[in-house]
mmCIF file of C-alpha atoms in Angstrom:
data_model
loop_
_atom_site.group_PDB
_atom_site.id
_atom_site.type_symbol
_atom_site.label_atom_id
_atom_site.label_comp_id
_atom_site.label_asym_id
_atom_site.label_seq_id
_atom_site.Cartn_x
_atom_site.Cartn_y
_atom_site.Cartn_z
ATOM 1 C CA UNK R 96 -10.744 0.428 4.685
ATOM 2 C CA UNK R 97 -8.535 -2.095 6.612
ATOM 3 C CA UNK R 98 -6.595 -3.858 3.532
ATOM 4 C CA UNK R 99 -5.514 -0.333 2.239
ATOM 5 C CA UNK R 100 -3.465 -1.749 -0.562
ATOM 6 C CA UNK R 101 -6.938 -2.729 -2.240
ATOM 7 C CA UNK R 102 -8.155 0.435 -2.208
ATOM 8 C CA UNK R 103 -9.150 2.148 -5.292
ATOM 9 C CA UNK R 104 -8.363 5.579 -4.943
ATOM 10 C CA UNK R 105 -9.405 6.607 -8.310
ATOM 11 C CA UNK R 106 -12.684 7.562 -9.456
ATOM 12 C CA UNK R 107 -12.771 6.996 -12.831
ATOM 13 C CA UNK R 108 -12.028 3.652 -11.834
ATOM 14 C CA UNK R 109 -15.004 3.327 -9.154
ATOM 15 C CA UNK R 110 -17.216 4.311 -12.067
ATOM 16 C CA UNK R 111 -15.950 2.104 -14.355
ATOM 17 C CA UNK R 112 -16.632 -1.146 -11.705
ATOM 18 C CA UNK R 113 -20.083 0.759 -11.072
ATOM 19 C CA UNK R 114 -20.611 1.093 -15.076
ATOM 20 C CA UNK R 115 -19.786 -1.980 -16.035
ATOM 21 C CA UNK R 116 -21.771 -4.722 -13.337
ATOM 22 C CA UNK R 117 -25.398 -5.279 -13.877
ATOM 23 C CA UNK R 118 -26.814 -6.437 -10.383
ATOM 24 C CA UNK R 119 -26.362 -4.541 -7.442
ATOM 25 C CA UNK R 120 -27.251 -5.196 -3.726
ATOM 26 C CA UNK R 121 -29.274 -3.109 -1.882
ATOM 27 C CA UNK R 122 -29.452 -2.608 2.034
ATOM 28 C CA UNK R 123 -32.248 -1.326 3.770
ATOM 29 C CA UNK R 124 -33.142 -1.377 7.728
ATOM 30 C CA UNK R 125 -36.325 -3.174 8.227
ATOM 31 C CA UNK R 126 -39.182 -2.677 10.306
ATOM 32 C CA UNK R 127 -37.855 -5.331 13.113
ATOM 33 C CA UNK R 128 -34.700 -4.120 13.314
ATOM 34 C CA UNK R 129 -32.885 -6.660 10.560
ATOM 35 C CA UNK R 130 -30.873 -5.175 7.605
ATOM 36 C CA UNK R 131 -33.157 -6.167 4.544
ATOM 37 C CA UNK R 132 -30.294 -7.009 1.164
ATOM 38 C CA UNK R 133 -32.498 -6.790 -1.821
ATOM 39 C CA UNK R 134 -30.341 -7.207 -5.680
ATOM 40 C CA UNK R 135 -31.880 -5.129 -8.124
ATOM 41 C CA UNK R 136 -30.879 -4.046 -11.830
ATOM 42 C CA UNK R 137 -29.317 -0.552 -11.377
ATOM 43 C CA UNK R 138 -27.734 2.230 -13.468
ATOM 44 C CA UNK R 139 -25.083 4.375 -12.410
ATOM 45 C CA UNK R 140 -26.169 7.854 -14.069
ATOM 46 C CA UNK R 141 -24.931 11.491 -13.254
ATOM 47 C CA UNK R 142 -23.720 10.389 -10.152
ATOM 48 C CA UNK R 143 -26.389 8.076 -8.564
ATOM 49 C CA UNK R 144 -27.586 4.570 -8.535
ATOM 50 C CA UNK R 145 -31.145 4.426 -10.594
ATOM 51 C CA UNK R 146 -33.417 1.314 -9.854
ATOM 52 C CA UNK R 147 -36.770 0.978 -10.442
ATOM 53 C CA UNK R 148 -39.494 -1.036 -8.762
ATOM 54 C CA UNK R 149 -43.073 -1.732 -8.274
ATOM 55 C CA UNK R 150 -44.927 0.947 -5.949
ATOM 56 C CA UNK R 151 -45.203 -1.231 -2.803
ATOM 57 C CA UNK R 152 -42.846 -3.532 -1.442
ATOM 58 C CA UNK R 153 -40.473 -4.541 1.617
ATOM 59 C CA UNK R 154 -37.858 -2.021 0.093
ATOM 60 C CA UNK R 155 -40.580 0.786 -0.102
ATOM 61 C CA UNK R 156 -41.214 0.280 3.352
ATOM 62 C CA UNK R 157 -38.175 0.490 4.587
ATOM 63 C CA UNK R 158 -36.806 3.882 2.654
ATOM 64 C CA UNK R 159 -40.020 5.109 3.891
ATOM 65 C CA UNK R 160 -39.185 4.973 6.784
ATOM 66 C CA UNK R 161 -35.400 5.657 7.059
ATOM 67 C CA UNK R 162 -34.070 6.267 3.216
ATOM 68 C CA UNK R 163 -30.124 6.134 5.045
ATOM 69 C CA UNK R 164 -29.360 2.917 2.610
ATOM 70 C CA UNK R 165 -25.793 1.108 1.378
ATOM 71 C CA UNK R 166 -25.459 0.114 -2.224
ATOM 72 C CA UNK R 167 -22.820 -2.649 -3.331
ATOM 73 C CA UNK R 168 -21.867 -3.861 -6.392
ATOM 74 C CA UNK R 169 -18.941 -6.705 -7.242
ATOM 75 C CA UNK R 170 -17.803 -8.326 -10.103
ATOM 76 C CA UNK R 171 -15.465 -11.585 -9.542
ATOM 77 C CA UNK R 172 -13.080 -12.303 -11.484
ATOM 78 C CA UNK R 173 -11.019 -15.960 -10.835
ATOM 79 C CA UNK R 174 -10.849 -18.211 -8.268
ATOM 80 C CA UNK R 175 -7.452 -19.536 -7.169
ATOM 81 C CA UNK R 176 -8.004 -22.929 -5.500
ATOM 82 C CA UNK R 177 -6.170 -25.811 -4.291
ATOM 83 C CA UNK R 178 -5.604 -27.453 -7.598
ATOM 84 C CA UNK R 179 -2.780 -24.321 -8.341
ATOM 85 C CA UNK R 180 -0.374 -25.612 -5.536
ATOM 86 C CA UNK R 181 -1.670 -28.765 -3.894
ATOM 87 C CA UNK R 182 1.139 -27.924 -1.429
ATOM 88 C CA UNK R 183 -0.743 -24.580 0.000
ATOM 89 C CA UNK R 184 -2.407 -24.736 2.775
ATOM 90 C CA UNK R 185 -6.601 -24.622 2.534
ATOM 91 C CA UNK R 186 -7.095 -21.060 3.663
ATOM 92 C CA UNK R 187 -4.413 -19.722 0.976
ATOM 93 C CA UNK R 188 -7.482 -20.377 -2.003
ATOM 94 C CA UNK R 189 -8.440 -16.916 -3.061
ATOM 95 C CA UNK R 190 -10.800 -14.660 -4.685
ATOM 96 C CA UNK R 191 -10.195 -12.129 -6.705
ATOM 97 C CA UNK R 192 -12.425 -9.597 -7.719
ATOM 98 C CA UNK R 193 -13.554 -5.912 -7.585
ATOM 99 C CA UNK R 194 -15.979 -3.896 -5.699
ATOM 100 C CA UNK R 195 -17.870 -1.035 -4.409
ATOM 101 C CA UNK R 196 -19.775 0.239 -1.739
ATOM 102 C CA UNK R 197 -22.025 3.518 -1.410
ATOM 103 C CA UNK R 198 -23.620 4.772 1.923
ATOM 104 C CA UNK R 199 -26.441 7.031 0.726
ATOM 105 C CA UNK R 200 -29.919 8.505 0.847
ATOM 106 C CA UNK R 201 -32.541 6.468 -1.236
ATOM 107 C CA UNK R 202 -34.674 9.240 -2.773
ATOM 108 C CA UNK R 203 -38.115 8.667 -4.638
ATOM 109 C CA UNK R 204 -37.461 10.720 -7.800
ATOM 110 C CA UNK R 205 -40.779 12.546 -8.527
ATOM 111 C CA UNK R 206 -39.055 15.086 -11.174
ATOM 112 C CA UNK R 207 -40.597 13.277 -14.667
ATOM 113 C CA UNK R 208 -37.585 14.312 -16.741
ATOM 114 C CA UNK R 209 -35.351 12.716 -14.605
ATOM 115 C CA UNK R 210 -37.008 9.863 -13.815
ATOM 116 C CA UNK R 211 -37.443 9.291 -17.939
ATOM 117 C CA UNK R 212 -33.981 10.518 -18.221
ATOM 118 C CA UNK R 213 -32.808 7.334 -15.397
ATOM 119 C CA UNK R 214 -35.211 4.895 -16.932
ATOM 120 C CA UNK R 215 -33.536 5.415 -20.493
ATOM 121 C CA UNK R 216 -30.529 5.395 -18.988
ATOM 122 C CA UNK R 217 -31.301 2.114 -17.201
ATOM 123 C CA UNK R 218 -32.753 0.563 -20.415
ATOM 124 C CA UNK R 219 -29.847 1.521 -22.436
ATOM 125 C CA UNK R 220 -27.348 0.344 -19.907
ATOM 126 C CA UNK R 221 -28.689 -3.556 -19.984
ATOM 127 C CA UNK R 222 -29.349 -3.292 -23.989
ATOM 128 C CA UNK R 223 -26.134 -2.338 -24.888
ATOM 129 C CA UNK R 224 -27.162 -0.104 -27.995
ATOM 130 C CA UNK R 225 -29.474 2.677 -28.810
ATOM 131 C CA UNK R 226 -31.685 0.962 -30.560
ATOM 132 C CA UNK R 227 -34.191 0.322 -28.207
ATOM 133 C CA UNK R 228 -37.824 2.821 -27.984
ATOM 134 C CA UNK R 229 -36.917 5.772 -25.643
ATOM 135 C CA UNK R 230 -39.091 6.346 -22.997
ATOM 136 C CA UNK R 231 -40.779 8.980 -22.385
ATOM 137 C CA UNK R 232 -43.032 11.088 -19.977
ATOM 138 C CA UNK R 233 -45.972 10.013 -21.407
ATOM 139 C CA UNK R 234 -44.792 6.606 -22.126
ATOM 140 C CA UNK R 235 -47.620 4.554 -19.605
ATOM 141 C CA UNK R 236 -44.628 2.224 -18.053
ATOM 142 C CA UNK R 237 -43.415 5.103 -16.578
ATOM 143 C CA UNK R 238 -46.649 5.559 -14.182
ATOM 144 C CA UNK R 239 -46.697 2.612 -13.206
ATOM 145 C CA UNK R 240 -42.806 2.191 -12.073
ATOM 146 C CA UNK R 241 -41.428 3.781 -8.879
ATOM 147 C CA UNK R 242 -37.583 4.972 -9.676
ATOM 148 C CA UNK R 243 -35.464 5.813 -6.759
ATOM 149 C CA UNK R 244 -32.211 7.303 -6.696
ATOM 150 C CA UNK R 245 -29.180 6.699 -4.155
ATOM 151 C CA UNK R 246 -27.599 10.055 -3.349
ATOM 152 C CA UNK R 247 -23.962 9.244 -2.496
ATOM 153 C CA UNK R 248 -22.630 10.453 1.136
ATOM 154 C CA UNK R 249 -19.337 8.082 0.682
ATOM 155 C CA UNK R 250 -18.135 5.578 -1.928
ATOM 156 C CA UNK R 251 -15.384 3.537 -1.977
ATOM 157 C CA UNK R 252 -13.915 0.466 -4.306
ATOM 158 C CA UNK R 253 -11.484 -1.941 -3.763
ATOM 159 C CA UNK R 254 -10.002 -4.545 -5.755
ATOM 160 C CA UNK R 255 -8.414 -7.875 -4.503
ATOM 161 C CA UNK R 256 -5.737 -8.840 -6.565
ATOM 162 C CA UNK R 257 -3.075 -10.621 -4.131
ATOM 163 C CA UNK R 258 -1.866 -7.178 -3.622
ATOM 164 C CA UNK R 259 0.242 -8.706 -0.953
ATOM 165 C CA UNK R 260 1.905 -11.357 -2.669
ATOM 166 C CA UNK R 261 5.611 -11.496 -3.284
ATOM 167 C CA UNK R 262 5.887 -10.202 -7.415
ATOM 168 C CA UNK R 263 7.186 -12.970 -8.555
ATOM 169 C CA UNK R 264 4.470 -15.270 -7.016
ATOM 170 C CA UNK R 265 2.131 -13.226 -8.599
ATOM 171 C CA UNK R 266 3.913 -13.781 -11.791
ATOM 172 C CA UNK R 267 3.489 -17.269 -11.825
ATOM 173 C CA UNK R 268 -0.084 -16.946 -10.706
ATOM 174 C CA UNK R 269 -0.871 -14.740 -13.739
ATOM 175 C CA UNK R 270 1.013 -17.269 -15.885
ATOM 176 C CA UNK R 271 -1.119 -20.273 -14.402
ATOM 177 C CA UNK R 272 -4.294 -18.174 -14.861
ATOM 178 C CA UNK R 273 -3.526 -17.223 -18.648
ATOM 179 C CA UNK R 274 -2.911 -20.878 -19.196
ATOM 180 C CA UNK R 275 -6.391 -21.957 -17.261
ATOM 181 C CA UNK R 276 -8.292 -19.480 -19.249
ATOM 182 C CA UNK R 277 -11.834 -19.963 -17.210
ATOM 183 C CA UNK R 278 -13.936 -17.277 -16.897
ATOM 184 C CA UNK R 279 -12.493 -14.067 -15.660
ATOM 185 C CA UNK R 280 -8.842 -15.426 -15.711
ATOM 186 C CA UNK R 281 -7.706 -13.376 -18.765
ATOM 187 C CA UNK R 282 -8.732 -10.149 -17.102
ATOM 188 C CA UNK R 283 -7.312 -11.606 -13.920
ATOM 189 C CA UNK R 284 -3.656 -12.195 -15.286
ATOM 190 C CA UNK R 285 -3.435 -8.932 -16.988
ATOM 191 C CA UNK R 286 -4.301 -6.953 -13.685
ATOM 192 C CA UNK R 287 -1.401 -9.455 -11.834
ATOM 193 C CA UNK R 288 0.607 -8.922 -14.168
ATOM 194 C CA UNK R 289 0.650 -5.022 -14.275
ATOM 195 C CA UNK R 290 1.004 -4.935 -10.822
ATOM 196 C CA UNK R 291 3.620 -7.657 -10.507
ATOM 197 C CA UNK R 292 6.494 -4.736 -10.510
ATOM 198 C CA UNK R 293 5.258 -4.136 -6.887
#
């Protein structure tokens, strides 16, 4: 990674990023050549990505015939624009946000226990709450679904939080954020603000 002061080195913290978004992009190699992005509904479960999908498809193809794949995943959280400081230059707007990205093997998972075992997981991951009918190996749905796994070769997260602004700059951004209050500003200013000490 270039911009090693985004880096998350922690993997409790990857996992967390991994746990908590609920669309993920997937990247194939197609049969002419082109990288094929497809977002899916995942679940991050003992260690690999879960999706599931029909039996035939573009994706199918292409894990077929090469299953080397990359997985990403991103939340955002606020956007700093022009309206902060109408004195900063255009190209100072800014993102912030976190992220992840797995190189892997796509595996078709043919074992019924865990392929029950990811679909629960998968289920129970969008729900929220155990309330919802476990599957099971005799549960028809599970026939007629194809659930592939991503085997991880290399993960890594990183989180853009103007880790290279001065702390007292990023003081003041946290304060304007808290203030703002949008969508994903709260979470936003608290992450500034804890690394505002440098």
């Amino acid at each position: 990674m270039r911009r090693k002061q985004c880096e998350i080195r922690k993997k409790e913290e990857i996992e967390k990023i991994l746990k908590r978004a609920r669309i993920g992009r997937l990247a194939t190699l197609g049969g002419d050549g082109f990288p094929y992005i497809t977002p899916l509904n995942y679940v991050w479960h003992n260690g690999s990505v879960y999706f599931h999908c029909s039996h035939q498809g573009e994706k199918i193809d292409n894990i077929r015939r090469n299953p080397r794949v990359c997985f990403e995943v991103d939340i955002p959280l606020s956007y700093l624009g022009r309206e902060y400081d109408r004195n900063r230059p255009a190209c100072a707007v800014h993102q912030f946000y976190h992220s992840v990205i797995i190189r892997g093997t796509a595996e078709f998972v043919e074992d019924i226990d865990e392929k029950t075992a990811a679909l629960n997981a998968l289920v129970g991951s969008h729900e929220g709450e155990e309330s919802f009918a476990e599957i099971h190996p005799t549960t028809r749905e599970v026939g007629l679904c194809t659930v592939i796994a991503v085997r991880v070769e290399r993960i890594s997260g990183k989180s853009d939080l103007a880790q290279k602004m001065a702390p007292e700059d990023k003081e003041k951004v946290a304060c304007y954020l808290a203030r703002r209050n949008q969508p994903g500003d709260a979470e936003a200013a608290r992450l500034l603000m804890e690394g505002s000490d440098g």
